[in-house]
Coordinates of C-alpha atoms and ligand atoms in Angstrom, one line a residue:
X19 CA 102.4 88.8 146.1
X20 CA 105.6 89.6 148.1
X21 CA 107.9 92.8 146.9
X22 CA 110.8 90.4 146.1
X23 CA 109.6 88.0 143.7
X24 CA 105.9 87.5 141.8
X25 CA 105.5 84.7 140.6
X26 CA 103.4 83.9 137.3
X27 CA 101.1 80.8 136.3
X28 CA 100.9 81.0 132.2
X29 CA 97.6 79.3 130.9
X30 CA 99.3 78.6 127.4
X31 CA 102.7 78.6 126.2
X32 CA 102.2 79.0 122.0
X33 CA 102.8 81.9 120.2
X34 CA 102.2 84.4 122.4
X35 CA 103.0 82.7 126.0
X36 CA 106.2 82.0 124.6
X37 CA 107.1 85.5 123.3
X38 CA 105.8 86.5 127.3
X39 CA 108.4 84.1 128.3
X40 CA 111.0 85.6 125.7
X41 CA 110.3 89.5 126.3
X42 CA 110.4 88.2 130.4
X43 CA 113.7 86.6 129.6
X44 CA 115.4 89.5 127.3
X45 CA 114.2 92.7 129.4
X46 CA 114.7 91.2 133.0
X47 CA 116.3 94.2 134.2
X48 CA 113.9 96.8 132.9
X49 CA 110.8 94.7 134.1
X50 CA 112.3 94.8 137.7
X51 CA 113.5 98.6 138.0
X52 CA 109.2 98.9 137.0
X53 CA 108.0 96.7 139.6
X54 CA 110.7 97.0 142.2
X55 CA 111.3 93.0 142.1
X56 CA 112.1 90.1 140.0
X57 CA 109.1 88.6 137.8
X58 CA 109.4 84.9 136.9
X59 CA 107.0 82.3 135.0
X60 CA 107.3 79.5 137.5
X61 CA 104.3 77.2 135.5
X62 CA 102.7 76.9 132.5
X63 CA 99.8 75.0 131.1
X64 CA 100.3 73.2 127.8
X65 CA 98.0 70.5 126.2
X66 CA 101.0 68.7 125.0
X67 CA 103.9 68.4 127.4
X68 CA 106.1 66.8 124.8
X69 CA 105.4 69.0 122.3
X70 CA 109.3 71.1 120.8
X71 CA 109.1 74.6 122.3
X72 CA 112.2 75.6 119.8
X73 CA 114.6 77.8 121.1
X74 CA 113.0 79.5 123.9
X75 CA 115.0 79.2 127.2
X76 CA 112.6 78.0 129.8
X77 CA 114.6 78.3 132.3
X78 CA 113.1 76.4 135.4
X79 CA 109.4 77.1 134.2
X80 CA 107.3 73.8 135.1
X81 CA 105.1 72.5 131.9
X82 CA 101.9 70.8 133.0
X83 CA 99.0 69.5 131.6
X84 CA 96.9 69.8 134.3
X85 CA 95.2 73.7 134.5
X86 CA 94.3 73.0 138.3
X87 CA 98.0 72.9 138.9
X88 CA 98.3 76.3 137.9
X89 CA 95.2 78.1 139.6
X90 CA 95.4 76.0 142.4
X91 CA 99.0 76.9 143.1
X92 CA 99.3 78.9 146.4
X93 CA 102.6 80.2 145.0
X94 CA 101.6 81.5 142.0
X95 CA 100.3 85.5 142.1
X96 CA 99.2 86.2 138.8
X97 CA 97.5 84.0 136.0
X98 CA 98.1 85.1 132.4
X99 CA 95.5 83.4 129.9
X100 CA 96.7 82.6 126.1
X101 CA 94.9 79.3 125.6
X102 CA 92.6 81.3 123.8
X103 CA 89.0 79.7 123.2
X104 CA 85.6 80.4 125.3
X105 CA 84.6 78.4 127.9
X106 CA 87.6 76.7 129.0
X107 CA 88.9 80.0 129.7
X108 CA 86.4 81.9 131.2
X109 CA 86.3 78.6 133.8
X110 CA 89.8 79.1 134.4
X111 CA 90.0 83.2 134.5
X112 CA 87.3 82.7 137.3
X113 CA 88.6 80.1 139.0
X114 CA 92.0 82.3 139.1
X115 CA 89.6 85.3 140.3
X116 CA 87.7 83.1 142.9
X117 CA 91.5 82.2 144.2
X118 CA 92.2 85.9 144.8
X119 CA 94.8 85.9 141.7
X120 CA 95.5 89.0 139.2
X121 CA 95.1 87.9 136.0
X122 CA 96.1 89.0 132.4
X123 CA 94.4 87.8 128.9
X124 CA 94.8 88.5 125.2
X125 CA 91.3 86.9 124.5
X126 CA 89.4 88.9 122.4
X127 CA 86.6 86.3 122.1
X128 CA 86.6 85.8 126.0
X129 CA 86.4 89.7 126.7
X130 CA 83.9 90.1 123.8
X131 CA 81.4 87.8 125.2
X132 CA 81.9 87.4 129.1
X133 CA 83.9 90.8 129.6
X134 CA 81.3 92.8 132.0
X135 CA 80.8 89.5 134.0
X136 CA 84.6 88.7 134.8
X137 CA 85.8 92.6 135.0
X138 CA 82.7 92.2 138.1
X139 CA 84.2 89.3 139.8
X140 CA 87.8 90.6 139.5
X141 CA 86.4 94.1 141.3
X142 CA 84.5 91.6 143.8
X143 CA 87.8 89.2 144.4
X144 CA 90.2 92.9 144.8
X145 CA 91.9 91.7 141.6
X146 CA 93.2 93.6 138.6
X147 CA 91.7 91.8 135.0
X148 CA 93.6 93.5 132.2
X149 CA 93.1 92.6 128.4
X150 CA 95.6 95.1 126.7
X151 CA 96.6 92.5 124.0
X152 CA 92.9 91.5 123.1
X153 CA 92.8 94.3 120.2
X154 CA 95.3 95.2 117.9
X155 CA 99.0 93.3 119.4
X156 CA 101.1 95.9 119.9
X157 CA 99.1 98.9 119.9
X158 CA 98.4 100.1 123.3
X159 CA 94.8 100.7 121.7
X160 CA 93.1 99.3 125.4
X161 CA 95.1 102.4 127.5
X162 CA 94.7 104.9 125.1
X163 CA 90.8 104.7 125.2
X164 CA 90.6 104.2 129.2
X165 CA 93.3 106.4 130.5
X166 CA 94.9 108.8 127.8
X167 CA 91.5 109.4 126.1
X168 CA 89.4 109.5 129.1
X169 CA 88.6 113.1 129.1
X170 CA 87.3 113.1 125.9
X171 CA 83.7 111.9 124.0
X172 CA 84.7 110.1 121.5
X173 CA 82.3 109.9 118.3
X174 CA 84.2 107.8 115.9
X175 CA 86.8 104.8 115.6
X176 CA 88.0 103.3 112.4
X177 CA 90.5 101.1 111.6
X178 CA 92.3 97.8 110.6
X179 CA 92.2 95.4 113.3
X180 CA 92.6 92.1 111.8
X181 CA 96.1 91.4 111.3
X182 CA 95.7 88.2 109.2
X183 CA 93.5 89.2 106.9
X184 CA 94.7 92.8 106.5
X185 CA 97.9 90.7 105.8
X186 CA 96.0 88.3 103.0
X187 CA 94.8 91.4 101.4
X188 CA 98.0 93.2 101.3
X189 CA 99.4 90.2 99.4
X190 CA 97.0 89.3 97.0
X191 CA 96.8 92.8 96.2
X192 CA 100.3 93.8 95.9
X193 CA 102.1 90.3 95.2
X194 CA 98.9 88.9 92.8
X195 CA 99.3 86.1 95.4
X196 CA 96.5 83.7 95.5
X197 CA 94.2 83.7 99.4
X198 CA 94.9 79.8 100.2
X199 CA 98.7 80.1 99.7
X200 CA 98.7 83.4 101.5
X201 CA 96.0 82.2 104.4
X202 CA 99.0 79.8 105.0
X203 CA 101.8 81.5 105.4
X204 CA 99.6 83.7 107.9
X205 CA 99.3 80.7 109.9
X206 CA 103.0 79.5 109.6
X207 CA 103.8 83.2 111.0
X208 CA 101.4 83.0 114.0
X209 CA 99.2 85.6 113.0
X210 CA 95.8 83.5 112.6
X211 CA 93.6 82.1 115.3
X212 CA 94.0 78.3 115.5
X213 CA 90.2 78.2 113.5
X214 CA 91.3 81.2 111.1
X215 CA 87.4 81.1 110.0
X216 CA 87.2 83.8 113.0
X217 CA 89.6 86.1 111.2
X218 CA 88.7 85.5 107.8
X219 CA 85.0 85.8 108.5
X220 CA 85.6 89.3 110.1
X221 CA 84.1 87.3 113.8
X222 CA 87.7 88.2 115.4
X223 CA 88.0 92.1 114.4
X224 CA 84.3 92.1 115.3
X225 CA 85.2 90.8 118.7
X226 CA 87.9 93.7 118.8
X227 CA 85.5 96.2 117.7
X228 CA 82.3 95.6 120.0
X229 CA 85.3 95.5 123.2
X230 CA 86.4 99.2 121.7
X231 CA 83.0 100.5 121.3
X232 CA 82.4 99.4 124.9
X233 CA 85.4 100.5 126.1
X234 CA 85.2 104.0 123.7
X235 CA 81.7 104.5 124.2
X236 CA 81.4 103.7 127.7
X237 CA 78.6 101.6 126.9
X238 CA 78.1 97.6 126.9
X239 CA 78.5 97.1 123.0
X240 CA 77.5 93.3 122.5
X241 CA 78.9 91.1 119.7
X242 CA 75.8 90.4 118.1
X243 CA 75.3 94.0 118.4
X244 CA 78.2 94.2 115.6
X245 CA 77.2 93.7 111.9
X246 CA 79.9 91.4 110.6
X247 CA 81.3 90.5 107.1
X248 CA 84.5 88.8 106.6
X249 CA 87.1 89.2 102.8
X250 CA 86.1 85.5 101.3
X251 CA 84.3 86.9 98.8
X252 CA 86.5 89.5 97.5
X253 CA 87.9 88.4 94.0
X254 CA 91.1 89.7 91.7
X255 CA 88.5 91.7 89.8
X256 CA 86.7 93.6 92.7
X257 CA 90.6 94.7 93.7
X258 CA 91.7 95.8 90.1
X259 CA 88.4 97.9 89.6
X260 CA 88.9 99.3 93.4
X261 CA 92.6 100.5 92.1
X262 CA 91.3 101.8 88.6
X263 CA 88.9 103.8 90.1
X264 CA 91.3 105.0 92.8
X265 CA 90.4 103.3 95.9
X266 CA 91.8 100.1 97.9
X267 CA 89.7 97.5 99.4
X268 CA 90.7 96.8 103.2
X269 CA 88.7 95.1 106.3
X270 CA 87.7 98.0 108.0
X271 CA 85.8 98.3 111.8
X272 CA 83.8 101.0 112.3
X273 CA 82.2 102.3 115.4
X274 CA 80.5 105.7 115.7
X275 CA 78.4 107.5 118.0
X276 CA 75.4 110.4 116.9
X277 CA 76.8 113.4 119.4
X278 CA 72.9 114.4 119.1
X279 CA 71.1 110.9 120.0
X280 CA 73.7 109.1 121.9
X281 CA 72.9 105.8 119.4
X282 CA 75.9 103.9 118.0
X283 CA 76.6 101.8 115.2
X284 CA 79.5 99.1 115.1
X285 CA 80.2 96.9 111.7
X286 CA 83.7 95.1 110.1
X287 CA 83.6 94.5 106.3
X288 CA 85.6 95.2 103.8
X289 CA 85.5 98.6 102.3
X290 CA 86.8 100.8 99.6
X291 CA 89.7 103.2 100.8
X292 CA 90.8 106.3 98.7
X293 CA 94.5 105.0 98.3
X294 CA 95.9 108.2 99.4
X295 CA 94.1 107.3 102.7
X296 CA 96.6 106.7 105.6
X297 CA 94.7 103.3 106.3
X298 CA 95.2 102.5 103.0
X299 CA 98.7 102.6 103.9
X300 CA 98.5 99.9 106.6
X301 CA 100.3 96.5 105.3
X302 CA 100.9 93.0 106.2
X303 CA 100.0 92.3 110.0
X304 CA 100.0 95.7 110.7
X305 CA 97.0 97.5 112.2
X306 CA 96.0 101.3 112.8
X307 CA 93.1 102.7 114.6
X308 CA 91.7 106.1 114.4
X309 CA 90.3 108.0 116.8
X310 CA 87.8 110.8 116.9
X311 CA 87.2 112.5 120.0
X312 CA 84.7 116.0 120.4
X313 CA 87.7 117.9 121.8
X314 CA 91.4 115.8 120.8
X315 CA 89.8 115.6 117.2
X316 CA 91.7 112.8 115.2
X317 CA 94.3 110.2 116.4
X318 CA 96.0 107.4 114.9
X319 CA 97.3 104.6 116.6
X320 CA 99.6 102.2 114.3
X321 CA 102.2 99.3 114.7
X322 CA 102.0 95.1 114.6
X323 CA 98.9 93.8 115.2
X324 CA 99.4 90.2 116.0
X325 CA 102.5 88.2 116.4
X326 CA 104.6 86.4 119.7
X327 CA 106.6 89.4 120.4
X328 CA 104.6 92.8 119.8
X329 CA 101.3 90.3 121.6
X330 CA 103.9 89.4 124.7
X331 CA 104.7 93.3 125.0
X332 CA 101.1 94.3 125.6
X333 CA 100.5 91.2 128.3
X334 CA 103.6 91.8 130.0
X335 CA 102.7 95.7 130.0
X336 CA 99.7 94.6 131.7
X337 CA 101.2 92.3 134.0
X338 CA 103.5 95.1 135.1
X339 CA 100.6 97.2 136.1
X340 CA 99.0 94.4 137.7
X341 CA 102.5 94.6 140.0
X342 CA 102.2 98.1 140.2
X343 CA 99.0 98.3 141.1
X344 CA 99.2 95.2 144.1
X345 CA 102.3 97.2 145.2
X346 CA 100.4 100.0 145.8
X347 CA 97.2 98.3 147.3
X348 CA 95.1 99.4 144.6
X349 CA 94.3 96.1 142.7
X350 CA 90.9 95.7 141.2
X351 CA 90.2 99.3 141.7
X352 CA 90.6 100.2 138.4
X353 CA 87.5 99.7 136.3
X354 CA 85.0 102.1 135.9
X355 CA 81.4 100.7 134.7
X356 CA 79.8 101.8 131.4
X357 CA 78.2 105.5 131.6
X358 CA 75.3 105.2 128.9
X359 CA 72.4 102.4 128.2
X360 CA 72.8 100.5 125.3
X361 CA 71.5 102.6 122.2
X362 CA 71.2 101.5 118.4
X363 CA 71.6 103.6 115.4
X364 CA 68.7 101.8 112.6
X365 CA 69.3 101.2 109.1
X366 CA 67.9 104.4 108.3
X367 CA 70.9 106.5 110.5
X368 CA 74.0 104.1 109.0
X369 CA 75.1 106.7 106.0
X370 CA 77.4 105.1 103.5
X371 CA 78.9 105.6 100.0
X372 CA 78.8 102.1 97.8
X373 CA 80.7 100.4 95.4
X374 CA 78.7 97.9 93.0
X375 CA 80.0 96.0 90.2
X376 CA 77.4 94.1 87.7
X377 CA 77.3 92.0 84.9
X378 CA 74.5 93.6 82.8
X379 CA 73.0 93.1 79.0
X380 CA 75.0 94.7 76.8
X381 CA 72.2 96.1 75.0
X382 CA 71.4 100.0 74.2
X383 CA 69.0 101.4 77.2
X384 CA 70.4 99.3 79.3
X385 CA 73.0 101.6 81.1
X386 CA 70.0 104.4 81.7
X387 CA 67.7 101.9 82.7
X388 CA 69.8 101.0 85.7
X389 CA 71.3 105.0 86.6
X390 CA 67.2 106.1 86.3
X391 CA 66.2 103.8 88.8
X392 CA 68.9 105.0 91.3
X393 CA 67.6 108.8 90.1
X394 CA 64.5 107.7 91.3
X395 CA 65.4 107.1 94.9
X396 CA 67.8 110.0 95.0
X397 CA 71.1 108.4 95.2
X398 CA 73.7 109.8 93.0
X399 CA 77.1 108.8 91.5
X400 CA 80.3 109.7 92.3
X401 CA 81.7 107.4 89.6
X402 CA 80.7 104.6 87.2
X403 CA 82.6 102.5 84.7
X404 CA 81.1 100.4 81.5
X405 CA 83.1 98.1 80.1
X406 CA 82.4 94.8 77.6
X407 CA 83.3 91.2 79.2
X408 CA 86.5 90.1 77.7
X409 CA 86.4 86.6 79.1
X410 CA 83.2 84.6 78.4
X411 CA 80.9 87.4 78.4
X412 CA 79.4 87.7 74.8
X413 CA 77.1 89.9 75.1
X414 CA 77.6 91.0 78.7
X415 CA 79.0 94.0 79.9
X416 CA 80.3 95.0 83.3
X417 CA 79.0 98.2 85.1
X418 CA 81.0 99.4 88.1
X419 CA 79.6 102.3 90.2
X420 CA 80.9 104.3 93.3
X421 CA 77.3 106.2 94.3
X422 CA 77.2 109.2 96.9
X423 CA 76.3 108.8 100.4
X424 CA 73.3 106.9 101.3
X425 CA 70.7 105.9 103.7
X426 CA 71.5 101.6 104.6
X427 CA 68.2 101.4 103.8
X428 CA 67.7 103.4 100.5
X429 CA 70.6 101.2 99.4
X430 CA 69.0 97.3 100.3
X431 CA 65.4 98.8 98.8
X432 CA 67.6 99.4 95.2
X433 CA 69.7 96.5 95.5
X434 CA 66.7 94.3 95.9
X435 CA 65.8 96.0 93.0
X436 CA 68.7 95.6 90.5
X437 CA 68.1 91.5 91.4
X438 CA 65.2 91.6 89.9
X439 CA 66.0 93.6 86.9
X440 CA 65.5 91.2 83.5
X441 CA 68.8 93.7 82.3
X442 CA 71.1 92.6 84.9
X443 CA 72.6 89.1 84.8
X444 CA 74.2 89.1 88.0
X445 CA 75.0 90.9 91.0
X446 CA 79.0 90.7 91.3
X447 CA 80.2 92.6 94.5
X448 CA 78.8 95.4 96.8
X449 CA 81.0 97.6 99.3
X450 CA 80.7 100.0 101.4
X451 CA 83.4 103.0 100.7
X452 CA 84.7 105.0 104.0
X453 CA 87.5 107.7 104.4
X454 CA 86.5 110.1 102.0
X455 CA 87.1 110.8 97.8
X456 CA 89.6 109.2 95.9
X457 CA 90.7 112.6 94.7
Ligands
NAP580 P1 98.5 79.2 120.2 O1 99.8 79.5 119.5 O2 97.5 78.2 119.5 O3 98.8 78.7 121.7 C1 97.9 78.2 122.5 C2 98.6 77.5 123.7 O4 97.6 77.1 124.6 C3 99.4 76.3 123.3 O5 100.6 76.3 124.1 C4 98.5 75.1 123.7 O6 99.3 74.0 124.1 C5 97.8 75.6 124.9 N1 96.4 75.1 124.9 C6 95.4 75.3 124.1 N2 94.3 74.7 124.5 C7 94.6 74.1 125.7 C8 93.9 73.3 126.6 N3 92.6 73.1 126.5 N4 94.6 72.9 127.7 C9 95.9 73.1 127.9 N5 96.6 73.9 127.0 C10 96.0 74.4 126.0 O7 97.7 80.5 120.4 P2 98.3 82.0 120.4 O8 98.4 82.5 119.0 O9 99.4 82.1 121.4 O10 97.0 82.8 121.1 C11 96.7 82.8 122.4 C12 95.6 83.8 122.7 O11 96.1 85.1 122.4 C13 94.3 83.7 121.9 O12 93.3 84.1 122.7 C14 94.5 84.6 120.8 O13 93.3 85.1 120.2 C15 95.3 85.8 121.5 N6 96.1 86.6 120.6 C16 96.9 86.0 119.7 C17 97.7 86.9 118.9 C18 98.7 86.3 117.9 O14 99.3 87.1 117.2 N7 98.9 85.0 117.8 C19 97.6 88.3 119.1 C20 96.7 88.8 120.0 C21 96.0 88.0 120.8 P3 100.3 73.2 123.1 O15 101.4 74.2 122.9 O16 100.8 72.0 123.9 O17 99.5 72.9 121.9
HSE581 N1 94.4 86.5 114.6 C1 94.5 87.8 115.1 C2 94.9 88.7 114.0 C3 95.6 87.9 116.2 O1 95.2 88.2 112.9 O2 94.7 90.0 114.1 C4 95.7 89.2 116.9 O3 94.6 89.4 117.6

């Protein structure tokens, strides 16, 4: 990499590899008075060369179809990734490694699986592998755990970290909107993956999540280690009871470490906010993580969470550092391996409040059948709700109940229950409730 001019390969010129190309174009003169030298995108893969770019000046930048053209290039000094996907990538990223490049991602499902095993061969090859961009867009989430934060222990994170469905939520909530026609317009914006099952399943903030706990626990957090629900299942009616009873449904990722046992527990589903919570307050695309730590306490970190521009301004941060850091002959020095073994939290440590909503018998006896049984296993209510069944529910009634904290267990032994109660018709919705009361 010569002082005057690096020179970049991009594997990937969509939504964000053109906004990299944009933000390179647009703040030329402040990316060179960091480095010390001009930066230019001299190639970039594509998988369709005649594809429109729109409006984005390309300058001289070389589209190929052909990847080897990029990591094989002698010229080129640093690889950025955005093709996204698995295994094509984590060929390429190595290849790039193997040829003594720096290289930059924003692949949260690369770094999720394969993290450990190409952060090793960058150290091995004297190469920097940074991954700002692979959790929350904009939100220099990545730097704040492994440099600002580093002092600290940190016990909890929780947060929104799913820009497309947080977006979805926000509108079918607010607007009344309907999920397909909002799903859409998600994926007209360039928020979604190219599969949005990943986001809508919760698989993508779940990717984000087991790469914070790793990075915030300093302790290889896998993704199957990462219990995982997505929002297709959350209906109209599981919102309007959530707001009647004061709380607002969100995805949320948890992570959290026992300061006594050392044992985590990492999850993404959606859960009940109080709606005075600041999370609560997080809309559209935007994300926000909090952070615990023994001795900082709480922090929040908010702003875009997907999207070509805030994306392109975490690579290119990166790929300035990767400058910096070859300029200064440190490259590849910078990752420190995990502290702690792997270490589980079971069912029986995961404390949560729930929200359950039922369609019951609407019959006398009924209402104290169902509150004994919880009596019985000690779990108490913070709130509950009877109402009749307007629609199509003769007979019916709906029961919605927020209980106190309980043991993941004690809660699956009385659900399993309620199924089998002859009083119950069915089951609705069940959610875990986080932040707090709703008073
Ligand atoms: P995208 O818009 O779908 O762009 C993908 C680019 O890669 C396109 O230029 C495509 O070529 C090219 N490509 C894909 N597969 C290829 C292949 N096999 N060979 C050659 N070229 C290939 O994706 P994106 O939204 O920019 O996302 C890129 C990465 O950033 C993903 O890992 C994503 O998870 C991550 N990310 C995205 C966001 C966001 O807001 N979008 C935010 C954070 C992180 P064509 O243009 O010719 O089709
Ligand atoms: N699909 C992702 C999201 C992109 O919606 O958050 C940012 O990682």
């Amino acid at each position: 990499m010569g002082q005057n001019e690096v020179k970049v390969g991009l594997l990937g010129l969509g939504t964000v590899g053109t906004g990299v190309v944009q933000l390179l174009n647009e703040h030329v003169q402040k990316i060179e008075h960091q480095v010390g030298g001009a930066v230019r995108v001299t190639k970039a893969l594509v998988a369709d060369k005649t594809k429109d770019r729109g409006d984005i000046d390309l300058n001289d930048l070389e589209l190929t179809e052909s990847a080897a053209e990029v990591i094989n290039d002698t010229e080129i000094d640093v690889v950025i990734e955005l093709i996204g996907g698995v295994e094509e990538a984590r060929q390429l990223i190595s290849d790039a490694l193997a040829n003594k490049k720096q290289v930059v991602t924003a692949n949260k499902d690369l770094i999720a699986m394969y993290g450990a095993e190409l952060l090793e061969k960058a150290a091995e090859n004297s190469c920097d592998l940074f991954y700002e961009a692979s959790v929350a867009g904009g939100i220099p989430i990545i730097r704040s755990l492994t440099e600002g934060l580093s002092a600290d222990q940190i016990t909890k994170m929780m947060g929104i970290v799913n820009g497309t469905t947080n977006y979805i939520l926000t509108k079918m909530n607010d607007e009344g909107r309907s999920y397909d026609d909002v799903l859409q317009e998600a994926k007209d914006l360039g928020f979604a993956e190219s599969d949005p099952t990943a986001d809508v399943e919760g698989l993508d903030a779940a990717r984000k999540m087991a790469i914070l706990a790793t990075l915030g626990f300093s302790m290889n957090v896998d993704l199957e280690d990462v219990d995982v629900r997505g929002i297709t299942t959350i209906s109209a009616e599981d919102m309007d009871y959530s707001e009647q009873l004061g709380y607002t449904i969100k995805l949320i990722g948890l992570a959290e470490r026992d300061t006594e046992t050392g044992k985590v527990d990492v999850s993404v589903q959606p859960a009940l906010l109080p709606a005075d919570h600041q999370l609560a307050a997080v809309k559209n695309e935007y994300n926000a993580v909090y952070v615990y730590g023994e001795a900082v306490g709480e922090t929040m970190f908010y702003g875009p969470g997907a999207g070509s521009l805030p994306t392109a301004t975490a690579v290119v941060s990166d790929l300035i550092t990767v400058v910096k850091n070859n300029n200064l002959g440190v490259s590849g020095r910078s990752m420190v391996p995990p502290q702690f073994e792997k270490s589980l939290k079971s069912d029986e440590d995961i404390r949560s409040k729930y929200f359950l909503r039922m369609h019951v018998k609407d019959e006398t006896g009924v209402f104290d059948e169902i509150t004994s049984l919880f009596s019985k296993h000690d779990i108490s209510f913070e709130k509950i709700l009877q109402v009749p069944l307007a629609k199509n529910g003769a007979g019916k009634a709906e029961v919605v109940m927020i209980t106190h904290e309980t043991s993941r267990t004690s809660y699956e032994v009385i659900y399993e229950k309620l199924k089998s109660m002859e009083s119950i018709h069915e089951l609705e919705s069940s959610y875990r409730v986080e932040g707090g009361t709703s008073e």
